Amino acid sequence: MALIKWEVLLPKKFGDKIPVLFILLELIIEIVFELYVVFPTLYEPFSQSYNIHLAVGLFLFFNFIGNYYLSIVTDLTSGPNVLPSVLKPDWSYCPSCTLNTPPRSSHCFVCNKCILKRDHHCVYTGKCVGHNNQRYYMMMLIYLALGALYANYLNIEFTYEMLNSLDWKVVITFFAPVIGWIFGFTQSLSFLTCLQCSTCVVCLMLSLAMIYYHLALILRGQTTREWRKGIRGYNRGWRLNLLDVFGSRWYLIWFSPWVSSPLPGDGIHFVKRDKSLENVKDM
Ligand SMILES: [Zn+2]
Ligand SMILES: [Zn+2]
């Protein structure tokens, strides 16, 4: 397996470095918080419940971090495919790359390359989302939401265990821990505990909103860029649109980001709504 260079992994723009650092730091803080604060309160170390919850947590973490990693290191360009020297309909010329680029691709000035079926540049990965990595990006979001949901479940159990009552003040503390702390509903919980529980609530809401937004576009066969420009020519029906992103073995990608799921398209040629395949002779 080829070694990945640091310059591929690290974000190029300063504006991306802060969100990437925040995501990774928050992930480490969350793991330490659950393992050393929440787990010992709820479960006897290495009991059956402890081991089951540890396995669930590790599975969610492995899938999140694996998809995050692959969405960063995957090559998003046309790679070894030779692009034609004659400009075809729907193709465009990129003066930065000095190449004719396929429909749906566009140049990213942060990544400094033309990205196939470019969706958007993500500040939380420091890379673009496009044809070759959209599956990893979406699975990363899904596992972020599942991880946050699971952390919230543990945190609610933890809060209940600490406060041992269920009145309206406790309910507020469950769902908005920092507000509960500010109004003094939770003297037995520290500010840092409340802050970490609140971060998990915010993380769940944000990840669900992002999944909703991107899934709605995927089902319509649109990229974020096409949605902004009102381009609607590539909708093949929701089933084929989903296969275009998640691949032919979509039912297996839930187990591991390293499960192969070949994409039906190459990111260069697209079937438009009128079913006419663009035939381009490579020159
Ligand atoms: Zn370009
Ligand atoms: Zn980019």
Short mmCIF file of C-alpha atoms and ligand atoms in Angstrom, two decimals:
data_model
loop_
_atom_site.label_atom_id
_atom_site.label_comp_id
_atom_site.label_asym_id
_atom_site.label_seq_id
_atom_site.Cartn_x
_atom_site.Cartn_y
_atom_site.Cartn_z
CA MET A 1 0.00 0.00 0.00
CA ALA A 2 1.41 3.39 -1.01
CA LEU A 3 2.32 5.74 1.81
CA ILE A 4 0.22 8.90 2.05
CA LYS A 5 2.26 12.10 2.16
CA TRP A 6 1.67 14.70 4.88
CA GLU A 7 0.92 17.41 2.31
CA VAL A 8 -2.02 15.30 1.06
CA LEU A 9 -3.39 14.87 4.60
CA LEU A 10 -2.99 18.39 5.92
CA PRO A 11 -5.29 21.25 4.88
CA LYS A 12 -3.62 23.87 2.68
CA LYS A 13 -5.58 27.00 3.66
CA PHE A 14 -5.34 28.60 7.11
CA GLY A 15 -9.16 28.96 7.10
CA ASP A 16 -9.43 25.14 6.86
CA LYS A 17 -6.79 24.39 9.52
CA ILE A 18 -8.89 25.79 12.39
CA PRO A 19 -12.08 23.71 11.66
CA VAL A 20 -9.99 20.53 11.02
CA LEU A 21 -8.08 21.08 14.29
CA PHE A 22 -11.37 21.75 16.12
CA ILE A 23 -12.97 18.52 14.80
CA LEU A 24 -9.96 16.34 15.74
CA LEU A 25 -9.46 17.97 19.17
CA GLU A 26 -13.17 17.70 19.99
CA LEU A 27 -13.11 14.03 18.95
CA ILE A 28 -10.22 13.31 21.35
CA ILE A 29 -11.89 15.28 24.20
CA GLU A 30 -15.17 13.42 23.60
CA ILE A 31 -13.49 9.99 23.70
CA VAL A 32 -11.60 10.87 26.93
CA PHE A 33 -14.81 12.28 28.45
CA GLU A 34 -16.89 9.18 27.68
CA LEU A 35 -14.16 6.71 28.72
CA TYR A 36 -12.99 8.42 31.93
CA VAL A 37 -16.07 10.34 33.16
CA VAL A 38 -19.25 8.73 31.77
CA PHE A 39 -18.31 5.02 31.52
CA PRO A 40 -17.02 4.63 35.12
CA THR A 41 -20.23 6.28 36.43
CA LEU A 42 -22.54 4.00 34.43
CA TYR A 43 -20.75 0.65 34.15
CA GLU A 44 -18.51 -1.60 36.19
CA PRO A 45 -15.13 -1.65 34.39
CA PHE A 46 -14.86 -4.60 31.99
CA SER A 47 -18.34 -5.90 32.88
CA GLN A 48 -20.51 -7.22 30.02
CA SER A 49 -22.35 -3.85 29.64
CA TYR A 50 -19.04 -1.97 29.70
CA ASN A 51 -17.56 -4.20 26.98
CA ILE A 52 -20.67 -4.01 24.76
CA HIS A 53 -20.77 -0.19 24.97
CA LEU A 54 -17.03 -0.01 24.35
CA ALA A 55 -17.42 -2.19 21.22
CA VAL A 56 -20.31 -0.02 19.92
CA GLY A 57 -18.29 3.14 20.56
CA LEU A 58 -15.19 1.73 18.82
CA PHE A 59 -17.25 0.62 15.79
CA LEU A 60 -18.76 4.12 15.41
CA PHE A 61 -15.34 5.76 15.89
CA PHE A 62 -13.64 3.41 13.38
CA ASN A 63 -16.26 4.14 10.72
CA PHE A 64 -16.22 7.90 11.30
CA ILE A 65 -12.43 8.27 11.29
CA GLY A 66 -11.98 5.80 8.39
CA ASN A 67 -14.46 7.65 6.18
CA TYR A 68 -12.94 11.00 7.25
CA TYR A 69 -9.47 9.76 6.29
CA LEU A 70 -10.58 8.32 2.92
CA SER A 71 -12.53 11.45 2.01
CA ILE A 72 -9.25 13.38 2.48
CA VAL A 73 -6.78 11.08 0.69
CA THR A 74 -8.92 9.95 -2.28
CA ASP A 75 -7.79 11.38 -5.62
CA LEU A 76 -10.59 13.60 -6.92
CA THR A 77 -9.11 14.38 -10.33
CA SER A 78 -9.41 12.50 -13.62
CA GLY A 79 -6.13 10.74 -12.72
CA PRO A 80 -4.62 8.72 -15.59
CA ASN A 81 -7.66 9.32 -17.86
CA VAL A 82 -6.59 11.34 -20.89
CA LEU A 83 -8.85 14.35 -21.39
CA PRO A 84 -9.66 15.40 -24.97
CA SER A 85 -7.87 18.32 -26.58
CA VAL A 86 -11.06 19.40 -28.42
CA LEU A 87 -13.73 21.17 -26.39
CA LYS A 88 -16.96 19.13 -26.48
CA PRO A 89 -20.48 20.35 -25.65
CA ASP A 90 -20.92 20.83 -21.87
CA TRP A 91 -17.15 20.59 -21.36
CA SER A 92 -15.19 23.65 -20.32
CA TYR A 93 -11.64 24.87 -20.45
CA CYS A 94 -9.82 25.43 -17.15
CA PRO A 95 -7.12 28.12 -17.58
CA SER A 96 -5.51 27.15 -14.23
CA CYS A 97 -5.06 23.48 -15.16
CA THR A 98 -4.79 24.26 -18.93
CA LEU A 99 -7.10 21.32 -19.59
CA ASN A 100 -10.51 20.70 -21.10
CA THR A 101 -12.56 19.50 -18.16
CA PRO A 102 -15.65 17.24 -18.15
CA PRO A 103 -19.23 18.33 -17.43
CA ARG A 104 -20.01 18.74 -13.71
CA SER A 105 -16.33 19.24 -12.80
CA SER A 106 -14.97 22.56 -11.61
CA HIS A 107 -11.73 24.07 -10.42
CA CYS A 108 -11.11 24.48 -6.67
CA PHE A 109 -8.74 27.33 -5.90
CA VAL A 110 -7.93 25.89 -2.45
CA CYS A 111 -7.13 22.36 -3.66
CA ASN A 112 -5.69 23.97 -6.81
CA LYS A 113 -7.06 21.35 -9.20
CA CYS A 114 -10.15 20.48 -11.21
CA ILE A 115 -12.40 18.14 -9.23
CA LEU A 116 -14.62 15.60 -11.02
CA LYS A 117 -18.34 16.17 -10.32
CA ARG A 118 -17.36 18.76 -7.75
CA ASP A 119 -19.87 19.26 -4.96
CA HIS A 120 -18.17 21.75 -2.63
CA HIS A 121 -14.96 22.43 -0.71
CA CYS A 122 -15.39 21.19 2.88
CA VAL A 123 -13.64 23.24 5.58
CA TYR A 124 -13.91 20.34 8.08
CA THR A 125 -11.78 18.03 5.93
CA GLY A 126 -9.77 20.75 4.16
CA LYS A 127 -10.56 19.02 0.82
CA CYS A 128 -13.21 19.05 -1.87
CA VAL A 129 -16.13 16.65 -2.09
CA GLY A 130 -16.57 15.18 -5.56
CA HIS A 131 -17.31 12.10 -7.64
CA ASN A 132 -14.61 9.88 -6.10
CA ASN A 133 -15.12 10.66 -2.40
CA GLN A 134 -18.77 11.64 -1.92
CA ARG A 135 -19.53 8.17 -0.54
CA TYR A 136 -16.88 8.62 2.19
CA TYR A 137 -18.06 12.15 2.93
CA MET A 138 -21.70 11.06 3.34
CA MET A 139 -20.77 8.01 5.42
CA MET A 140 -18.58 10.25 7.59
CA LEU A 141 -21.59 12.52 8.22
CA ILE A 142 -23.86 9.53 8.92
CA TYR A 143 -21.39 8.03 11.40
CA LEU A 144 -20.86 11.45 12.98
CA ALA A 145 -24.62 11.66 13.57
CA LEU A 146 -24.78 8.05 14.86
CA GLY A 147 -21.78 8.69 17.13
CA ALA A 148 -23.32 11.92 18.45
CA LEU A 149 -26.67 10.16 18.97
CA TYR A 150 -24.95 7.40 20.91
CA ALA A 151 -22.90 9.90 22.97
CA ASN A 152 -26.11 11.80 23.77
CA TYR A 153 -27.76 8.58 24.93
CA LEU A 154 -24.80 7.89 27.27
CA ASN A 155 -24.75 11.52 28.45
CA ILE A 156 -28.48 11.51 29.28
CA GLU A 157 -28.01 8.28 31.28
CA PHE A 158 -25.01 9.92 32.98
CA THR A 159 -26.94 13.13 33.80
CA TYR A 160 -29.85 11.09 35.19
CA GLU A 161 -27.44 9.01 37.28
CA MET A 162 -25.82 12.17 38.68
CA LEU A 163 -29.04 14.11 39.41
CA ASN A 164 -31.23 11.09 40.18
CA SER A 165 -34.53 12.90 39.56
CA LEU A 166 -36.73 13.82 36.60
CA ASP A 167 -38.36 17.24 36.93
CA TRP A 168 -38.44 20.01 34.31
CA LYS A 169 -35.08 21.42 35.42
CA VAL A 170 -33.44 18.04 34.86
CA VAL A 171 -35.13 17.71 31.43
CA ILE A 172 -33.66 21.11 30.44
CA THR A 173 -30.27 19.93 31.66
CA PHE A 174 -30.59 16.76 29.54
CA PHE A 175 -31.16 18.63 26.30
CA ALA A 176 -29.36 21.95 26.90
CA PRO A 177 -26.74 21.13 29.55
CA VAL A 178 -24.96 24.51 29.48
CA ILE A 179 -28.28 26.38 29.97
CA GLY A 180 -29.06 24.04 32.90
CA TRP A 181 -25.68 24.86 34.40
CA ILE A 182 -26.00 28.66 33.87
CA PHE A 183 -29.37 28.70 35.69
CA GLY A 184 -27.96 26.60 38.50
CA PHE A 185 -30.13 23.49 37.87
CA THR A 186 -27.13 21.22 37.97
CA GLN A 187 -24.91 21.98 40.95
CA SER A 188 -23.70 18.38 40.96
CA LEU A 189 -22.40 18.64 37.37
CA SER A 190 -19.34 20.68 36.49
CA PHE A 191 -19.35 23.33 33.78
CA LEU A 192 -16.94 21.27 31.64
CA THR A 193 -19.24 18.23 31.84
CA CYS A 194 -22.21 20.38 30.78
CA LEU A 195 -20.16 21.96 28.00
CA GLN A 196 -19.14 18.57 26.62
CA CYS A 197 -22.73 17.25 26.78
CA SER A 198 -23.93 20.41 24.99
CA THR A 199 -21.30 19.96 22.26
CA CYS A 200 -22.70 16.47 21.58
CA VAL A 201 -26.25 17.90 21.27
CA VAL A 202 -25.06 20.62 18.83
CA CYS A 203 -22.97 18.08 16.89
CA LEU A 204 -26.02 15.81 16.46
CA MET A 205 -28.24 18.66 15.22
CA LEU A 206 -25.59 19.98 12.80
CA SER A 207 -24.76 16.56 11.37
CA LEU A 208 -28.46 15.74 10.87
CA ALA A 209 -28.99 19.08 9.10
CA MET A 210 -26.01 18.40 6.80
CA ILE A 211 -27.20 14.84 6.03
CA TYR A 212 -30.69 16.17 5.21
CA TYR A 213 -29.27 18.88 2.93
CA HIS A 214 -26.81 16.68 1.03
CA LEU A 215 -29.11 13.63 0.80
CA ALA A 216 -31.90 15.80 -0.66
CA LEU A 217 -29.47 16.94 -3.39
CA ILE A 218 -28.13 13.41 -4.03
CA LEU A 219 -31.68 12.06 -4.44
CA ARG A 220 -32.29 14.78 -7.06
CA GLY A 221 -29.00 13.99 -8.83
CA GLN A 222 -27.62 17.46 -8.17
CA THR A 223 -24.37 18.72 -6.72
CA THR A 224 -24.32 21.72 -4.37
CA ARG A 225 -22.77 23.78 -7.17
CA GLU A 226 -25.49 22.73 -9.65
CA TRP A 227 -28.20 23.51 -7.09
CA ARG A 228 -26.81 27.03 -6.66
CA LYS A 229 -26.72 27.52 -10.44
CA GLY A 230 -30.13 25.90 -11.06
CA ILE A 231 -28.64 23.09 -13.24
CA ARG A 232 -30.95 20.06 -13.24
CA GLY A 233 -29.85 17.95 -16.19
CA TYR A 234 -28.44 14.87 -14.44
CA ASN A 235 -31.35 13.45 -12.48
CA ARG A 236 -31.61 9.71 -13.33
CA GLY A 237 -34.22 8.85 -10.68
CA TRP A 238 -33.51 8.52 -6.97
CA ARG A 239 -32.36 4.88 -7.06
CA LEU A 240 -29.72 5.42 -9.76
CA ASN A 241 -28.75 8.76 -8.19
CA LEU A 242 -28.04 6.96 -4.90
CA LEU A 243 -26.03 4.23 -6.69
CA ASP A 244 -23.98 6.96 -8.42
CA VAL A 245 -22.76 8.11 -4.99
CA PHE A 246 -22.73 4.98 -2.79
CA GLY A 247 -21.79 2.40 -5.44
CA SER A 248 -23.14 -1.01 -6.40
CA ARG A 249 -22.33 -2.56 -2.99
CA TRP A 250 -23.99 0.20 -0.94
CA TYR A 251 -25.41 -2.40 1.46
CA LEU A 252 -21.90 -3.37 2.60
CA ILE A 253 -20.32 0.06 3.08
CA TRP A 254 -21.95 0.34 6.52
CA PHE A 255 -19.52 -2.20 7.94
CA SER A 256 -16.26 -0.56 6.93
CA PRO A 257 -15.06 2.38 4.81
CA TRP A 258 -12.55 -0.01 3.20
CA VAL A 259 -15.28 -2.22 1.67
CA SER A 260 -15.12 -1.79 -2.10
CA SER A 261 -18.29 -0.46 -3.75
CA PRO A 262 -17.60 0.36 -7.43
CA LEU A 263 -19.31 3.46 -8.80
CA PRO A 264 -21.28 3.00 -12.03
CA GLY A 265 -19.85 6.15 -13.63
CA ASP A 266 -16.29 7.35 -14.19
CA GLY A 267 -16.97 10.99 -13.24
CA ILE A 268 -16.14 12.07 -16.79
CA HIS A 269 -19.07 10.84 -18.89
CA PHE A 270 -22.63 11.40 -17.71
CA VAL A 271 -26.05 10.27 -18.85
CA LYS A 272 -28.23 13.35 -19.10
CA ARG A 273 -31.97 13.37 -18.55
CA ASP A 274 -32.58 12.85 -22.28
CA LYS A 275 -30.48 9.62 -21.95
CA SER A 276 -27.95 10.74 -24.52
CA LEU A 277 -24.50 9.64 -23.42
CA GLU A 278 -21.78 12.08 -24.24
CA ASN A 279 -19.39 10.29 -26.46
CA VAL A 280 -15.98 11.78 -26.30
CA LYS A 281 -13.09 10.49 -28.30
CA ASP A 282 -10.00 10.77 -26.21
CA MET A 283 -7.41 12.60 -28.16
ZN ZN B 1 -8.65 23.37 -13.02
ZN ZN B 2 -11.16 22.07 -2.73
#
